[in-house]
mmCIF file of N, CA and C in Angstrom:
data_model
loop_
_atom_site.group_PDB
_atom_site.id
_atom_site.type_symbol
_atom_site.label_atom_id
_atom_site.label_comp_id
_atom_site.label_asym_id
_atom_site.label_seq_id
_atom_site.Cartn_x
_atom_site.Cartn_y
_atom_site.Cartn_z
ATOM 1 N N GLY A 207 0.986 19.594 -13.520
ATOM 2 C CA GLY A 207 2.371 18.966 -14.547
ATOM 3 C C GLY A 207 2.066 17.911 -13.074
ATOM 4 N N ILE A 208 3.239 17.212 -13.373
ATOM 5 C CA ILE A 208 3.841 15.922 -12.737
ATOM 6 C C ILE A 208 5.127 15.938 -11.926
ATOM 7 N N SER A 209 5.265 16.614 -10.905
ATOM 8 C CA SER A 209 6.735 16.411 -10.267
ATOM 9 C C SER A 209 6.973 15.309 -9.782
ATOM 10 N N LEU A 210 8.421 14.845 -10.203
ATOM 11 C CA LEU A 210 8.605 12.805 -9.584
ATOM 12 C C LEU A 210 10.106 13.556 -8.284
ATOM 13 N N MET A 211 9.723 13.008 -7.041
ATOM 14 C CA MET A 211 10.533 13.057 -6.334
ATOM 15 C C MET A 211 11.454 11.846 -5.890
ATOM 16 N N TYR A 212 12.969 11.319 -5.964
ATOM 17 C CA TYR A 212 12.745 9.575 -5.535
ATOM 18 C C TYR A 212 13.967 10.703 -4.250
ATOM 19 N N GLY A 213 13.645 9.090 -3.543
ATOM 20 C CA GLY A 213 14.946 9.204 -2.640
ATOM 21 C C GLY A 213 14.897 7.878 -1.785
ATOM 22 N N HIS A 214 15.852 7.623 -1.274
ATOM 23 C CA HIS A 214 16.715 6.272 -0.882
ATOM 24 C C HIS A 214 15.901 5.524 0.049
ATOM 25 N N HIS A 215 15.263 4.430 -0.223
ATOM 26 C CA HIS A 215 14.736 3.255 0.760
ATOM 27 C C HIS A 215 16.108 3.042 1.852
ATOM 28 N N LEU A 216 16.386 3.772 3.052
ATOM 29 C CA LEU A 216 17.730 3.110 3.857
ATOM 30 C C LEU A 216 16.903 1.947 4.865
ATOM 31 N N LYS A 217 17.771 0.903 5.432
ATOM 32 C CA LYS A 217 17.643 -0.098 5.984
ATOM 33 C C LYS A 217 17.352 0.695 7.733
ATOM 34 N N SER A 218 18.044 2.044 7.648
ATOM 35 C CA SER A 218 17.690 2.262 9.047
ATOM 36 C C SER A 218 16.405 3.522 9.323
ATOM 37 N N GLY A 219 16.023 2.957 8.670
ATOM 38 C CA GLY A 219 14.530 3.918 8.750
ATOM 39 C C GLY A 219 14.528 5.059 8.183
ATOM 40 N N ARG A 220 15.632 5.911 7.766
ATOM 41 C CA ARG A 220 15.919 7.114 7.272
ATOM 42 C C ARG A 220 15.360 7.263 5.766
ATOM 43 N N GLY A 221 14.895 8.244 5.233
ATOM 44 C CA GLY A 221 15.216 8.348 4.022
ATOM 45 C C GLY A 221 13.696 8.530 3.789
ATOM 46 N N PHE A 222 12.991 7.684 2.364
ATOM 47 C CA PHE A 222 11.832 7.649 1.905
ATOM 48 C C PHE A 222 11.409 6.099 2.029
ATOM 49 N N THR A 223 12.128 5.332 3.380
ATOM 50 C CA THR A 223 11.399 4.196 3.966
ATOM 51 C C THR A 223 10.056 4.405 4.302
ATOM 52 N N VAL A 224 9.935 5.352 4.988
ATOM 53 C CA VAL A 224 8.291 5.654 5.308
ATOM 54 C C VAL A 224 7.417 5.404 4.320
ATOM 55 N N LEU A 225 7.458 5.343 3.499
ATOM 56 C CA LEU A 225 6.575 5.298 2.318
ATOM 57 C C LEU A 225 5.466 4.130 2.233
ATOM 58 N N LYS A 226 6.692 3.114 2.534
ATOM 59 C CA LYS A 226 5.498 1.478 2.878
ATOM 60 C C LYS A 226 4.418 1.836 3.605
ATOM 61 N N ASP A 227 4.921 2.521 4.507
ATOM 62 C CA ASP A 227 3.491 2.572 5.316
ATOM 63 C C ASP A 227 2.266 2.856 4.890
ATOM 64 N N TYR A 228 2.382 3.606 3.255
ATOM 65 C CA TYR A 228 1.427 4.364 3.139
ATOM 66 C C TYR A 228 0.321 2.622 2.093
ATOM 67 N N LEU A 229 1.242 1.757 1.985
ATOM 68 C CA LEU A 229 0.451 0.401 1.472
ATOM 69 C C LEU A 229 -0.242 0.177 2.202
ATOM 70 N N GLU A 230 -0.844 0.043 3.770
ATOM 71 C CA GLU A 230 -1.253 -0.490 4.295
ATOM 72 C C GLU A 230 -2.674 0.966 4.681
ATOM 73 N N ASP A 231 -2.639 2.204 4.373
ATOM 74 C CA ASP A 231 -3.713 2.825 5.044
ATOM 75 C C ASP A 231 -3.332 4.770 4.170
ATOM 76 N N ILE A 232 -3.971 4.855 3.246
ATOM 77 C CA ILE A 232 -3.751 6.195 2.968
ATOM 78 C C ILE A 232 -4.692 7.367 2.915
ATOM 79 N N GLU A 233 -5.774 6.647 4.118
ATOM 80 C CA GLU A 233 -6.869 7.505 4.357
ATOM 81 C C GLU A 233 -6.522 8.677 5.499
ATOM 82 N N ASP A 234 -7.070 9.915 4.807
ATOM 83 C CA ASP A 234 -6.866 11.520 5.147
ATOM 84 C C ASP A 234 -5.567 11.900 5.183
ATOM 85 N N LYS A 235 -4.950 11.278 4.324
ATOM 86 C CA LYS A 235 -3.115 11.443 4.465
ATOM 87 C C LYS A 235 -2.379 12.598 4.369
ATOM 88 N N VAL A 236 -1.788 13.729 4.351
ATOM 89 C CA VAL A 236 -1.586 14.823 4.254
ATOM 90 C C VAL A 236 -0.074 14.856 4.329
ATOM 91 N N ILE A 237 0.403 15.148 3.502
ATOM 92 C CA ILE A 237 2.223 15.535 3.778
ATOM 93 C C ILE A 237 2.595 17.047 3.252
ATOM 94 N N ARG A 238 3.282 17.386 3.781
ATOM 95 C CA ARG A 238 3.715 18.779 3.686
ATOM 96 C C ARG A 238 5.198 18.721 3.381
ATOM 97 N N VAL A 239 5.195 18.841 1.933
ATOM 98 C CA VAL A 239 6.456 19.232 1.503
ATOM 99 C C VAL A 239 7.024 20.326 1.038
ATOM 100 N N ASP A 240 8.501 20.875 1.844
ATOM 101 C CA ASP A 240 9.219 22.095 1.841
ATOM 102 C C ASP A 240 10.526 21.148 1.040
ATOM 103 N N THR A 241 10.156 22.906 -0.361
ATOM 104 C CA THR A 241 11.600 22.976 -0.904
ATOM 105 C C THR A 241 12.208 24.406 -0.788
ATOM 106 N N LEU A 242 13.348 24.502 -1.607
ATOM 107 C CA LEU A 242 14.235 25.903 -1.453
ATOM 108 C C LEU A 242 12.984 26.601 -1.890
ATOM 109 N N TYR A 243 11.822 26.433 -2.680
ATOM 110 C CA TYR A 243 11.162 27.346 -3.446
ATOM 111 C C TYR A 243 9.252 27.397 -3.068
ATOM 112 N N SER A 244 9.167 26.502 -2.637
ATOM 113 C CA SER A 244 7.994 26.491 -1.968
ATOM 114 C C SER A 244 7.528 25.769 -1.057
ATOM 115 N N GLU A 245 6.418 25.924 0.320
ATOM 116 C CA GLU A 245 6.230 24.976 0.771
ATOM 117 C C GLU A 245 4.335 25.006 0.062
ATOM 118 N N GLN A 246 4.251 22.801 0.725
ATOM 119 C CA GLN A 246 2.817 22.461 -0.052
ATOM 120 C C GLN A 246 2.436 21.707 0.656
ATOM 121 N N GLU A 247 1.132 21.580 0.963
ATOM 122 C CA GLU A 247 0.634 20.446 1.629
ATOM 123 C C GLU A 247 0.213 19.630 0.329
ATOM 124 N N TYR A 248 0.018 18.348 0.436
ATOM 125 C CA TYR A 248 -0.660 17.134 -0.668
ATOM 126 C C TYR A 248 -1.023 16.312 0.025
ATOM 127 N N GLU A 249 -2.221 16.249 -0.643
ATOM 128 C CA GLU A 249 -3.184 14.856 0.039
ATOM 129 C C GLU A 249 -2.742 13.622 -0.946
ATOM 130 N N VAL A 250 -2.463 12.522 0.219
ATOM 131 C CA VAL A 250 -2.203 10.946 -0.498
ATOM 132 C C VAL A 250 -3.603 10.472 -0.923
ATOM 133 N N VAL A 251 -3.141 10.128 -2.262
ATOM 134 C CA VAL A 251 -4.359 9.353 -3.289
ATOM 135 C C VAL A 251 -4.363 7.970 -3.690
ATOM 136 N N ALA A 252 -3.012 7.817 -3.628
ATOM 137 C CA ALA A 252 -2.613 5.977 -4.227
ATOM 138 C C ALA A 252 -1.346 6.011 -4.307
ATOM 139 N N ALA A 253 -1.323 4.989 -3.662
ATOM 140 C CA ALA A 253 0.081 3.739 -3.452
ATOM 141 C C ALA A 253 0.239 2.745 -4.315
ATOM 142 N N ALA A 254 1.430 2.406 -4.930
ATOM 143 C CA ALA A 254 1.203 1.900 -6.611
ATOM 144 C C ALA A 254 2.731 1.278 -6.442
ATOM 145 N N LEU A 255 2.789 -0.090 -6.918
ATOM 146 C CA LEU A 255 4.135 -0.453 -6.722
ATOM 147 C C LEU A 255 4.415 -1.182 -7.844
ATOM 148 N N THR A 256 5.540 -0.913 -8.279
ATOM 149 C CA THR A 256 5.930 -1.227 -10.372
ATOM 150 C C THR A 256 7.107 -1.694 -9.866
ATOM 151 N N SER A 257 7.523 -1.730 -11.033
ATOM 152 C CA SER A 257 9.511 -1.556 -11.158
ATOM 153 C C SER A 257 9.868 -0.940 -12.328
ATOM 154 N N LEU A 258 10.708 -1.013 -12.441
ATOM 155 C CA LEU A 258 11.856 -0.185 -13.607
ATOM 156 C C LEU A 258 11.680 -1.046 -15.268
ATOM 157 N N ASP A 259 11.664 -2.761 -14.514
ATOM 158 C CA ASP A 259 11.159 -3.494 -16.289
ATOM 159 C C ASP A 259 9.393 -4.232 -16.627
ATOM 160 N N GLU A 260 8.814 -3.473 -16.256
ATOM 161 C CA GLU A 260 7.280 -2.763 -16.537
ATOM 162 C C GLU A 260 7.178 -2.312 -17.844
ATOM 163 N N PRO A 261 6.057 -2.404 -18.215
ATOM 164 C CA PRO A 261 6.341 -1.803 -19.725
ATOM 165 C C PRO A 261 5.672 -0.722 -19.444
ATOM 166 N N PHE A 262 5.185 -0.135 -18.357
ATOM 167 C CA PHE A 262 4.810 1.194 -18.604
ATOM 168 C C PHE A 262 5.716 1.629 -17.515
ATOM 169 N N ASN A 263 6.119 2.952 -18.023
ATOM 170 C CA ASN A 263 7.365 3.380 -17.333
ATOM 171 C C ASN A 263 6.832 4.924 -16.668
ATOM 172 N N TYR A 264 6.057 5.011 -15.453
ATOM 173 C CA TYR A 264 5.253 5.897 -14.915
ATOM 174 C C TYR A 264 6.385 7.527 -14.963
ATOM 175 N N TYR A 265 7.743 7.243 -14.806
ATOM 176 C CA TYR A 265 8.718 8.241 -14.756
ATOM 177 C C TYR A 265 9.144 9.118 -15.717
ATOM 178 N N GLU A 266 8.604 8.877 -17.233
ATOM 179 C CA GLU A 266 8.986 9.344 -18.124
ATOM 180 C C GLU A 266 7.695 10.638 -18.200
ATOM 181 N N TYR A 267 6.399 10.526 -17.280
ATOM 182 C CA TYR A 267 5.741 11.344 -17.571
ATOM 183 C C TYR A 267 5.663 12.296 -16.008
ATOM 184 N N VAL A 268 6.465 13.750 -16.752
ATOM 185 C CA VAL A 268 6.799 14.386 -15.827
ATOM 186 C C VAL A 268 6.642 15.748 -16.198
ATOM 187 N N GLY A 269 6.729 16.599 -15.626
ATOM 188 C CA GLY A 269 6.563 18.190 -16.176
ATOM 189 C C GLY A 269 5.004 18.838 -16.553
ATOM 190 N N SER A 270 5.147 19.755 -17.278
ATOM 191 C CA SER A 270 4.039 20.284 -17.913
ATOM 192 C C SER A 270 3.266 19.145 -19.135
ATOM 193 N N LEU A 271 2.429 17.943 -18.868
ATOM 194 C CA LEU A 271 1.740 17.366 -19.715
ATOM 195 C C LEU A 271 0.492 18.099 -20.108
ATOM 196 N N ASN A 272 0.349 17.644 -21.955
ATOM 197 C CA ASN A 272 -0.625 17.813 -22.437
ATOM 198 C C ASN A 272 -2.184 17.302 -21.348
ATOM 199 N N ARG A 273 -3.050 17.266 -21.526
ATOM 200 C CA ARG A 273 -4.020 16.536 -20.712
ATOM 201 C C ARG A 273 -4.303 14.992 -21.248
ATOM 202 N N ARG A 274 -3.678 14.635 -23.051
ATOM 203 C CA ARG A 274 -3.626 13.581 -23.230
ATOM 204 C C ARG A 274 -2.789 12.744 -23.075
ATOM 205 N N ASP A 275 -1.646 12.955 -22.828
ATOM 206 C CA ASP A 275 -0.619 12.411 -21.557
ATOM 207 C C ASP A 275 -0.738 12.288 -20.180
ATOM 208 N N PHE A 276 -1.838 13.039 -19.293
ATOM 209 C CA PHE A 276 -1.908 13.130 -18.600
ATOM 210 C C PHE A 276 -2.748 11.904 -18.421
ATOM 211 N N GLU A 277 -3.709 11.903 -19.324
ATOM 212 C CA GLU A 277 -4.830 10.693 -19.198
ATOM 213 C C GLU A 277 -3.969 9.646 -19.787
ATOM 214 N N ALA A 278 -3.250 9.456 -20.108
ATOM 215 C CA ALA A 278 -2.446 7.922 -20.445
ATOM 216 C C ALA A 278 -1.815 8.164 -19.553
ATOM 217 N N TRP A 279 -1.090 8.565 -18.858
ATOM 218 C CA TRP A 279 -0.386 8.295 -17.763
ATOM 219 C C TRP A 279 -1.245 7.802 -16.373
ATOM 220 N N LYS A 280 -2.855 8.312 -16.338
ATOM 221 C CA LYS A 280 -3.193 8.117 -14.963
ATOM 222 C C LYS A 280 -4.074 6.386 -15.578
ATOM 223 N N GLU A 281 -4.634 6.283 -17.065
ATOM 224 C CA GLU A 281 -4.835 4.879 -17.232
ATOM 225 C C GLU A 281 -3.153 3.892 -17.028
ATOM 226 N N GLY A 282 -2.412 4.580 -17.610
ATOM 227 C CA GLY A 282 -1.322 3.546 -17.217
ATOM 228 C C GLY A 282 -1.051 2.957 -16.331
ATOM 229 N N PHE A 283 -1.054 3.686 -15.891
ATOM 230 C CA PHE A 283 -0.176 3.725 -13.678
ATOM 231 C C PHE A 283 -1.477 3.204 -13.109
ATOM 232 N N GLU A 284 -2.820 3.241 -13.394
ATOM 233 C CA GLU A 284 -3.744 3.104 -12.604
ATOM 234 C C GLU A 284 -3.949 1.056 -12.385
ATOM 235 N N PRO A 285 -3.337 0.223 -12.855
ATOM 236 C CA PRO A 285 -3.179 -0.928 -12.781
ATOM 237 C C PRO A 285 -2.042 -0.937 -11.581
ATOM 238 N N TYR A 286 -1.371 -0.758 -11.061
ATOM 239 C CA TYR A 286 -0.585 -0.761 -10.108
ATOM 240 C C TYR A 286 -0.337 -0.309 -8.789
ATOM 241 N N CYS A 287 -1.731 0.335 -8.739
ATOM 242 C CA CYS A 287 -2.209 1.074 -7.444
ATOM 243 C C CYS A 287 -2.448 0.027 -6.367
ATOM 244 N N ILE A 288 -1.626 0.077 -5.083
ATOM 245 C CA ILE A 288 -2.297 -1.119 -4.401
ATOM 246 C C ILE A 288 -2.621 -0.065 -3.278
ATOM 247 N N ARG A 289 -3.185 1.189 -2.663
ATOM 248 C CA ARG A 289 -4.460 1.814 -2.337
ATOM 249 C C ARG A 289 -5.098 3.026 -3.121
ATOM 250 N N GLY A 290 -5.686 3.201 -2.717
ATOM 251 C CA GLY A 290 -6.462 4.504 -3.681
ATOM 252 C C GLY A 290 -6.817 4.076 -5.505
ATOM 253 N N THR A 291 -6.660 5.456 -5.733
ATOM 254 C CA THR A 291 -7.362 5.633 -7.126
ATOM 255 C C THR A 291 -6.399 6.798 -8.064
ATOM 256 N N LEU A 292 -6.411 6.870 -9.083
ATOM 257 C CA LEU A 292 -5.816 7.471 -10.145
ATOM 258 C C LEU A 292 -7.162 7.965 -10.804
ATOM 259 N N SER A 293 -7.950 7.848 -10.974
ATOM 260 C CA SER A 293 -9.468 7.675 -11.552
ATOM 261 C C SER A 293 -10.022 9.283 -11.575
ATOM 262 N N ALA A 294 -9.887 9.259 -10.325
ATOM 263 C CA ALA A 294 -10.787 11.011 -10.350
ATOM 264 C C ALA A 294 -9.595 11.979 -10.210
ATOM 265 N N LEU A 295 -8.432 11.540 -10.477
ATOM 266 C CA LEU A 295 -7.795 12.522 -10.547
ATOM 267 C C LEU A 295 -7.422 13.668 -11.499
ATOM 268 N N GLU A 296 -7.446 15.171 -11.164
ATOM 269 C CA GLU A 296 -7.745 16.172 -12.129
ATOM 270 C C GLU A 296 -6.342 16.817 -12.960
ATOM 271 N N TYR A 297 -6.403 17.162 -14.325
ATOM 272 C CA TYR A 297 -5.399 17.698 -14.381
ATOM 273 C C TYR A 297 -5.203 19.205 -13.672
ATOM 274 N N ASP A 298 -3.803 18.708 -12.495
ATOM 275 C CA ASP A 298 -3.747 19.587 -12.005
ATOM 276 C C ASP A 298 -2.063 19.187 -11.170
ATOM 277 N N ASP A 299 -1.370 19.903 -9.772
ATOM 278 C CA ASP A 299 -0.044 19.553 -9.466
ATOM 279 C C ASP A 299 0.125 18.223 -8.885
ATOM 280 N N VAL A 300 0.654 17.297 -9.682
ATOM 281 C CA VAL A 300 0.574 15.479 -8.813
ATOM 282 C C VAL A 300 2.509 15.962 -8.565
ATOM 283 N N LEU A 301 2.257 14.474 -7.765
ATOM 284 C CA LEU A 301 3.788 14.950 -6.972
ATOM 285 C C LEU A 301 3.918 13.515 -6.817
ATOM 286 N N GLU A 302 4.730 12.499 -7.155
ATOM 287 C CA GLU A 302 4.680 11.162 -6.745
ATOM 288 C C GLU A 302 6.313 11.255 -5.975
ATOM 289 N N LEU A 303 5.958 10.719 -5.412
ATOM 290 C CA LEU A 303 6.932 10.372 -4.193
ATOM 291 C C LEU A 303 7.250 8.404 -4.585
ATOM 292 N N SER A 304 8.734 8.560 -5.241
ATOM 293 C CA SER A 304 9.280 7.001 -5.392
ATOM 294 C C SER A 304 10.692 6.906 -4.661
ATOM 295 N N THR A 305 10.682 5.592 -4.760
ATOM 296 C CA THR A 305 11.701 4.751 -3.773
ATOM 297 C C THR A 305 12.060 3.520 -4.175
ATOM 298 N N CYS A 306 13.005 2.489 -3.655
ATOM 299 C CA CYS A 306 13.119 1.532 -4.218
ATOM 300 C C CYS A 306 12.299 0.664 -3.017
ATOM 301 N N TYR A 307 11.799 -0.765 -3.515
ATOM 302 C CA TYR A 307 11.209 -1.694 -3.003
ATOM 303 C C TYR A 307 12.202 -2.848 -3.642
ATOM 304 N N TYR A 308 12.063 -3.300 -2.539
ATOM 305 C CA TYR A 308 12.787 -4.771 -2.612
ATOM 306 C C TYR A 308 12.116 -5.744 -2.869
ATOM 307 N N GLN A 309 10.731 -5.899 -2.655
ATOM 308 C CA GLN A 309 9.809 -7.319 -2.917
ATOM 309 C C GLN A 309 10.211 -7.872 -4.325
ATOM 310 N N LYS A 310 10.953 -7.053 -5.286
ATOM 311 C CA LYS A 310 11.355 -7.729 -6.271
ATOM 312 C C LYS A 310 12.262 -6.582 -6.907
ATOM 313 N N GLU A 311 12.609 -7.437 -8.116
ATOM 314 C CA GLU A 311 14.131 -7.006 -8.916
ATOM 315 C C GLU A 311 13.535 -5.466 -9.586
ATOM 316 N N ASN A 312 14.417 -4.303 -8.811
ATOM 317 C CA ASN A 312 13.728 -3.146 -9.840
ATOM 318 C C ASN A 312 12.884 -2.819 -9.151
ATOM 319 N N GLY A 313 12.369 -3.256 -8.222
ATOM 320 C CA GLY A 313 11.191 -2.901 -7.810
ATOM 321 C C GLY A 313 10.707 -1.438 -7.209
ATOM 322 N N ARG A 314 10.236 -0.590 -7.505
ATOM 323 C CA ARG A 314 9.881 0.675 -6.751
ATOM 324 C C ARG A 314 8.002 1.061 -6.224
ATOM 325 N N LEU A 315 8.209 1.846 -5.057
ATOM 326 C CA LEU A 315 7.067 1.863 -4.822
ATOM 327 C C LEU A 315 7.035 3.455 -4.939
ATOM 328 N N VAL A 316 5.681 4.240 -5.226
ATOM 329 C CA VAL A 316 5.391 5.306 -5.537
ATOM 330 C C VAL A 316 4.098 5.790 -4.629
ATOM 331 N N VAL A 317 4.333 6.738 -4.237
ATOM 332 C CA VAL A 317 2.783 7.568 -3.521
ATOM 333 C C VAL A 317 2.688 8.486 -4.340
ATOM 334 N N ILE A 318 1.465 8.717 -4.417
ATOM 335 C CA ILE A 318 0.763 9.649 -5.586
ATOM 336 C C ILE A 318 0.032 10.759 -4.935
ATOM 337 N N LEU A 319 0.857 11.667 -4.988
ATOM 338 C CA LEU A 319 0.213 13.035 -3.891
ATOM 339 C C LEU A 319 -0.496 14.159 -4.807
ATOM 340 N N LYS A 320 -1.693 14.556 -4.305
ATOM 341 C CA LYS A 320 -2.458 16.251 -5.294
ATOM 342 C C LYS A 320 -2.173 16.898 -4.183
ATOM 343 N N ALA A 321 -1.737 18.492 -5.145
ATOM 344 C CA ALA A 321 -1.598 19.501 -4.395
ATOM 345 C C ALA A 321 -2.833 19.646 -3.526
ATOM 346 N N CYS A 322 -3.141 19.954 -1.890
ATOM 347 C CA CYS A 322 -4.168 20.587 -1.854
ATOM 348 C C CYS A 322 -4.074 22.240 -1.897
ATOM 349 N N LYS A 323 -5.387 22.640 -2.139
ATOM 350 C CA LYS A 323 -5.697 24.243 -2.890
ATOM 351 C C LYS A 323 -6.313 25.246 -1.473
#
């Protein structure tokens, strides 16, 4: 399935502000995510720029998706990828980290991660 985490982009550099670094380089990047329920390492597979005003709403594709909806998410989100690609991503545990991106109105920066096995 696909999980989505939103964090604020703060001028102080805190929060999800660090996600902007993935617009430059995603090679060999691993992020460790610790929650109340688990610890998991994720490989960064793509960084995307979009907005809430786009016809494709990536945030509607969350949870346990069937394979058809998962493929629709990949196909719909791929054109927004600035770095990396979703094409080889398999139906697996995917995490999207999303934050505001002020380059355009209602802009969003999304980093797409794949669970390391």
